[in-house]
Short mmCIF file of C-alpha atoms in Angstrom, two decimals:
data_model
loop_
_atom_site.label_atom_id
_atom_site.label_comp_id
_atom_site.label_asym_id
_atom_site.label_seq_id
_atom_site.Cartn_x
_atom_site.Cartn_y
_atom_site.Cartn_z
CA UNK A 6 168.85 -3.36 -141.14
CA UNK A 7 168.32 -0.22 -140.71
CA UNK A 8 169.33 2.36 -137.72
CA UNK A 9 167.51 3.70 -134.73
CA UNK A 10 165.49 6.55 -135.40
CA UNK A 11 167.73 9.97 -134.08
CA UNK A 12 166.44 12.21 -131.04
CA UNK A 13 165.64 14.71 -133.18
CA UNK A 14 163.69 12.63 -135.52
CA UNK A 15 161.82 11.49 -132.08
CA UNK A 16 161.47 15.41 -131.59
CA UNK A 17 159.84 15.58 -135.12
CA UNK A 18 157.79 12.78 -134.86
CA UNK A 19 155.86 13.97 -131.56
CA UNK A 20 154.97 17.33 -133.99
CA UNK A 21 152.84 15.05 -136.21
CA UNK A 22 151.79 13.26 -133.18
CA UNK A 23 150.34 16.29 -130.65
CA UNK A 24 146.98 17.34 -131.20
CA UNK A 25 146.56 20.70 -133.09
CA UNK A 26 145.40 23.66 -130.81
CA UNK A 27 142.00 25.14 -131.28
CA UNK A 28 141.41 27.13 -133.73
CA UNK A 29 140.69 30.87 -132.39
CA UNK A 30 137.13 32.11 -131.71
CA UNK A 31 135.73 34.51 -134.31
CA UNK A 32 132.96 36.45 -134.56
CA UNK A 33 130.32 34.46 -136.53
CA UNK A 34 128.74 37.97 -138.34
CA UNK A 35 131.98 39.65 -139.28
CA UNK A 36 135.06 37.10 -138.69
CA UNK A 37 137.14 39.31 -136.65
CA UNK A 38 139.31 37.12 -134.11
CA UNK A 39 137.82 37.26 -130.69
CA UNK A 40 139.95 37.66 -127.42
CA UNK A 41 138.71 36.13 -124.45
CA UNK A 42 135.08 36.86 -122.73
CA UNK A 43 132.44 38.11 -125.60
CA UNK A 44 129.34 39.18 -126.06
CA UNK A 45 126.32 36.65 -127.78
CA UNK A 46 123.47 37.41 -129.99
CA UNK A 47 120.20 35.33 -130.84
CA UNK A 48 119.55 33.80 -134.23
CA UNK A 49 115.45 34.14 -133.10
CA UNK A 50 114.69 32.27 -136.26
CA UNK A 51 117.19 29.46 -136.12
CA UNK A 52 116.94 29.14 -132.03
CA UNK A 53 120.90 29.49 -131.85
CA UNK A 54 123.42 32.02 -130.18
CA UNK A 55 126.21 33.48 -132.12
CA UNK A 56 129.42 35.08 -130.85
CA UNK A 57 129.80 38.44 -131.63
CA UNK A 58 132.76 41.28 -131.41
CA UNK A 59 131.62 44.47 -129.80
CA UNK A 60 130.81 46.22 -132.77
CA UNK A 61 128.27 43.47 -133.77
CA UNK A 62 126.67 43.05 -130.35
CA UNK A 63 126.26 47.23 -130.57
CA UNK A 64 125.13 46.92 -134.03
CA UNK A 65 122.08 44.12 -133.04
CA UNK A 66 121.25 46.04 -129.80
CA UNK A 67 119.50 48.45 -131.69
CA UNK A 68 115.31 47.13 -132.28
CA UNK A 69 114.78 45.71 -135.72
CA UNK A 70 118.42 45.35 -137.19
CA UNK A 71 118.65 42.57 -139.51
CA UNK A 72 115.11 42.39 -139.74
CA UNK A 73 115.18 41.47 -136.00
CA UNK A 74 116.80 38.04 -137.09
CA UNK A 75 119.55 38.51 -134.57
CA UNK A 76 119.30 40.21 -130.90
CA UNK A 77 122.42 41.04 -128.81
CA UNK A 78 121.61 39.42 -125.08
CA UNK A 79 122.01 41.72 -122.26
CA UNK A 80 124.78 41.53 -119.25
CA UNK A 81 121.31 42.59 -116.70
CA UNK A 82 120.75 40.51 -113.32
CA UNK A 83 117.45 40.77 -111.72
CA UNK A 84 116.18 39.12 -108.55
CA UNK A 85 112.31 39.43 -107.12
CA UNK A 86 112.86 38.72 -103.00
CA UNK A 87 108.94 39.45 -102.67
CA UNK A 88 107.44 36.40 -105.71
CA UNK A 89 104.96 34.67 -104.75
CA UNK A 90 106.35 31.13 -106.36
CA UNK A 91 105.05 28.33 -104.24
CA UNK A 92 105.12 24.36 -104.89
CA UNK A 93 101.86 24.71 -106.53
CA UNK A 94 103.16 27.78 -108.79
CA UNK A 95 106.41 24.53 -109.69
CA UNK A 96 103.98 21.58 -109.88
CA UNK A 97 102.66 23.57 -112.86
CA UNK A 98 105.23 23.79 -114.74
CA UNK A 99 106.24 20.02 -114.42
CA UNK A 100 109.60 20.18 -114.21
CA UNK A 101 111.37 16.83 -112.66
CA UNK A 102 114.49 18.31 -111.18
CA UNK A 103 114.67 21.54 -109.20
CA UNK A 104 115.65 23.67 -111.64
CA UNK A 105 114.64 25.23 -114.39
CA UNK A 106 114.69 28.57 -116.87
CA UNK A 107 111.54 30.10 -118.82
CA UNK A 108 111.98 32.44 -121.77
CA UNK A 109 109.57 34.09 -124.42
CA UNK A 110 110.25 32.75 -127.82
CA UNK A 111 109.39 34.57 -130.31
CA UNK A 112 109.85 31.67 -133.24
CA UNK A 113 107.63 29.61 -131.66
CA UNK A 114 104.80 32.23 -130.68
CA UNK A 115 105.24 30.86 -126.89
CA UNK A 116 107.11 30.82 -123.65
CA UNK A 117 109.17 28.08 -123.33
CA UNK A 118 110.45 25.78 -120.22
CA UNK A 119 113.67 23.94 -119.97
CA UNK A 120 115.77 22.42 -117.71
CA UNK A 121 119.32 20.47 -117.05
CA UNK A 122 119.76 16.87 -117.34
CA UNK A 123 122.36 14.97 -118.85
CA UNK A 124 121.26 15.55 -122.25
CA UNK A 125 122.23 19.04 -122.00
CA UNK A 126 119.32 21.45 -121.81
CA UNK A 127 115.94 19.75 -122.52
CA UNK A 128 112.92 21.51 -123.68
CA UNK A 129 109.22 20.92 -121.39
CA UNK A 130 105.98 21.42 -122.84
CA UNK A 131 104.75 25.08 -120.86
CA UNK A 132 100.69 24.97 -120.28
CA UNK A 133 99.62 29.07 -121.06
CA UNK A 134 98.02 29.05 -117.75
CA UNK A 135 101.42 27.59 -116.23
CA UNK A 136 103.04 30.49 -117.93
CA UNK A 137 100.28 32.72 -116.66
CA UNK A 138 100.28 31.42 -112.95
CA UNK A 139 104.56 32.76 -113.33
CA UNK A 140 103.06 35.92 -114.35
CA UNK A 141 100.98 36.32 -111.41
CA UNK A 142 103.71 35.27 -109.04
CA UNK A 143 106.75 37.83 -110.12
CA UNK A 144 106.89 40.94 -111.52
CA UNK A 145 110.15 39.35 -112.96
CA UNK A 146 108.10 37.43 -116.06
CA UNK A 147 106.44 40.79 -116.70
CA UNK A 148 109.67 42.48 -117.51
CA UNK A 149 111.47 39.46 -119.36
CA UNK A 150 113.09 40.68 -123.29
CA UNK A 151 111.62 38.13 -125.45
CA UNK A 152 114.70 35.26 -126.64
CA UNK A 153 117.25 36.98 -125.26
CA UNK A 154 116.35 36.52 -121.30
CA UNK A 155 115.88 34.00 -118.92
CA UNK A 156 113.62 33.57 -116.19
CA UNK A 157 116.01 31.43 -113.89
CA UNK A 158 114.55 29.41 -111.09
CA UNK A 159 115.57 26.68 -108.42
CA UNK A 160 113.29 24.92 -105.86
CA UNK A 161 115.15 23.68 -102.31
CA UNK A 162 113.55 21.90 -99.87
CA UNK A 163 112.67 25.22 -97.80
CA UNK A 164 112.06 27.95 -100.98
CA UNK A 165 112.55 28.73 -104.48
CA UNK A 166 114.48 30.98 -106.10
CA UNK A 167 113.53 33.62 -108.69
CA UNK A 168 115.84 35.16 -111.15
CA UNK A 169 116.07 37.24 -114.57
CA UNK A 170 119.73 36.52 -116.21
CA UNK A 171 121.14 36.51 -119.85
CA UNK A 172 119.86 33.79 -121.82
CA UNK A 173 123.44 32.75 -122.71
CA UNK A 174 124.61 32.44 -119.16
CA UNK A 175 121.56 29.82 -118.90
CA UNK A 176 122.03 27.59 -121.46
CA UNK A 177 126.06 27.75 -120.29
CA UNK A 178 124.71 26.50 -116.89
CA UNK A 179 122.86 23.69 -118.21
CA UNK A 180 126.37 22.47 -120.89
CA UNK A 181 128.43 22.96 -117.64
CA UNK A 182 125.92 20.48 -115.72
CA UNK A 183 126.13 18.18 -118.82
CA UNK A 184 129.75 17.94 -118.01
CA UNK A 185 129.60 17.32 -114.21
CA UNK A 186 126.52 15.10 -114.63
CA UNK A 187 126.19 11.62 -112.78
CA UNK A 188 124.03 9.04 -111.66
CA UNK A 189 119.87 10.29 -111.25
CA UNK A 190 120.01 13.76 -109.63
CA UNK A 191 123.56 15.01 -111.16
CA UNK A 192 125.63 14.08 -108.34
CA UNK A 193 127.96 16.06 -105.90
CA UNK A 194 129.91 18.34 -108.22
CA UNK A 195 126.54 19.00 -110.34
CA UNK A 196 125.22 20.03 -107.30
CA UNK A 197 128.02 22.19 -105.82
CA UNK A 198 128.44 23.85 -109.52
CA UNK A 199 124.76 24.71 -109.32
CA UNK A 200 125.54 26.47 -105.93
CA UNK A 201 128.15 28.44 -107.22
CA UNK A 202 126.65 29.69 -109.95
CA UNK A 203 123.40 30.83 -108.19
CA UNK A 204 125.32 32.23 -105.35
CA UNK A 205 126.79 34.17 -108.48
CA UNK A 206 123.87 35.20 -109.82
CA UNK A 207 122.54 36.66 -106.61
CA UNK A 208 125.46 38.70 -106.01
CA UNK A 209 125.09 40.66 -109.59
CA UNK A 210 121.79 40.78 -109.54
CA UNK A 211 119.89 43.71 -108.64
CA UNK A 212 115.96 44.44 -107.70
CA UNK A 213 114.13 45.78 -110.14
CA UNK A 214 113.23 49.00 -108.16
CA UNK A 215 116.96 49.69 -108.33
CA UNK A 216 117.59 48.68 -112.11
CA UNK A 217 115.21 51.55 -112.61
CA UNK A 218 117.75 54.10 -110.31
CA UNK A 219 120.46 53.29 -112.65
CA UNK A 220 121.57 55.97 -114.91
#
């Protein structure tokens, strides 16, 4: 019969046993390790983001590098106080929760809707004269870079929202909701995450009178 396996042999054991860590971010144009926050850039042909290291994100800021395959998104917060959204402006755009982000996209020739669920972020088919009818309502749509921002807005019972934001921080909303998601309308800590992060978004965000004052 043989004898008890040792402490240390327990020790060794749980090495094989615990889960390996993660490997390290890299950037996915150059492979240099990334450390913490980064910048993103859009693949505008493949409908992806990609990390990038500074030097990458400076690289693709400029128009028309890489053929204009890849786009660095901007860190720019814009909110429009005076739109003119309304419930018929929402009904438009058929969106069945109460929020929602619109971007230009520039692979598909189109704007495009899309909003959380628990599917992650799911795509709705955007009428041209439900696009248009944005247009009219805030100067925001007007001054939206194509793929690479977001048009972010939320209806409550007594107003909606209107917001520009990087595309990357939208579609990171929407995989945070995935997460939190339950029951029909996303429950408690869906809805208090929401919260947050708009409360967020309107304390970095600027007017676009003063985005034009900055030097």
């Amino acid at each position: 019969m043989s004898a008890p396996p040792t402490a240390a042999a327990h020790r060794g054991l749980r090495r094989f046993r615990a889960p390996a860590p993660p490997p390290p971010e890299r950037c996915e144009l150059c492979g240099i390790e990334l450390a913490g926050r980064h910048r993103h850039l859009v693949d505008t042909r493949n409908r992806g983001l990609a990390c990038a290291c500074p030097p990458c994100a400076l690289l693709f800021e400029r128009a028309g590098a890489a053929g204009g395959q890849f786009r660095t998104v901007p860190d720019r917060f814009l909110s429009d106080p005076d739109h003119r959204l309304d419930d018929a402006v929402w009904d438009r755009l058929r969106i069945p929760v109460g929020v929602a982000f619109l971007l230009d996209n520039t692979a598909l020739g189109r704007a495009v809707a899309l909003y959380p669920s628990p599917a992650g972020a799911t795509e709705s088919e955007l009428e041209p004269s439900a696009w248009q009818a944005v247009h009219d309502a805030t100067r925001l749509a007007g001054l939206l870079a194509p793929d690479v921002e977001a048009l972010l807005l939320r209806r409550t019972e007594d107003r909606i929202e209107c917001h520009l934001i990087p595309v990357d921080l939208a579609y990171e909303l929407t995989g945070r909701l995935r997460m939190l998601w339950r029951g029909f309308d996303g429950g408690a800590e869906a809805r208090a995450a929401l919260a947050d992060f708009f409360a967020d978004v309107a304390r970095r965000a600027r007017e676009p009178h003063e985005e034009a004052r900055r030097p």
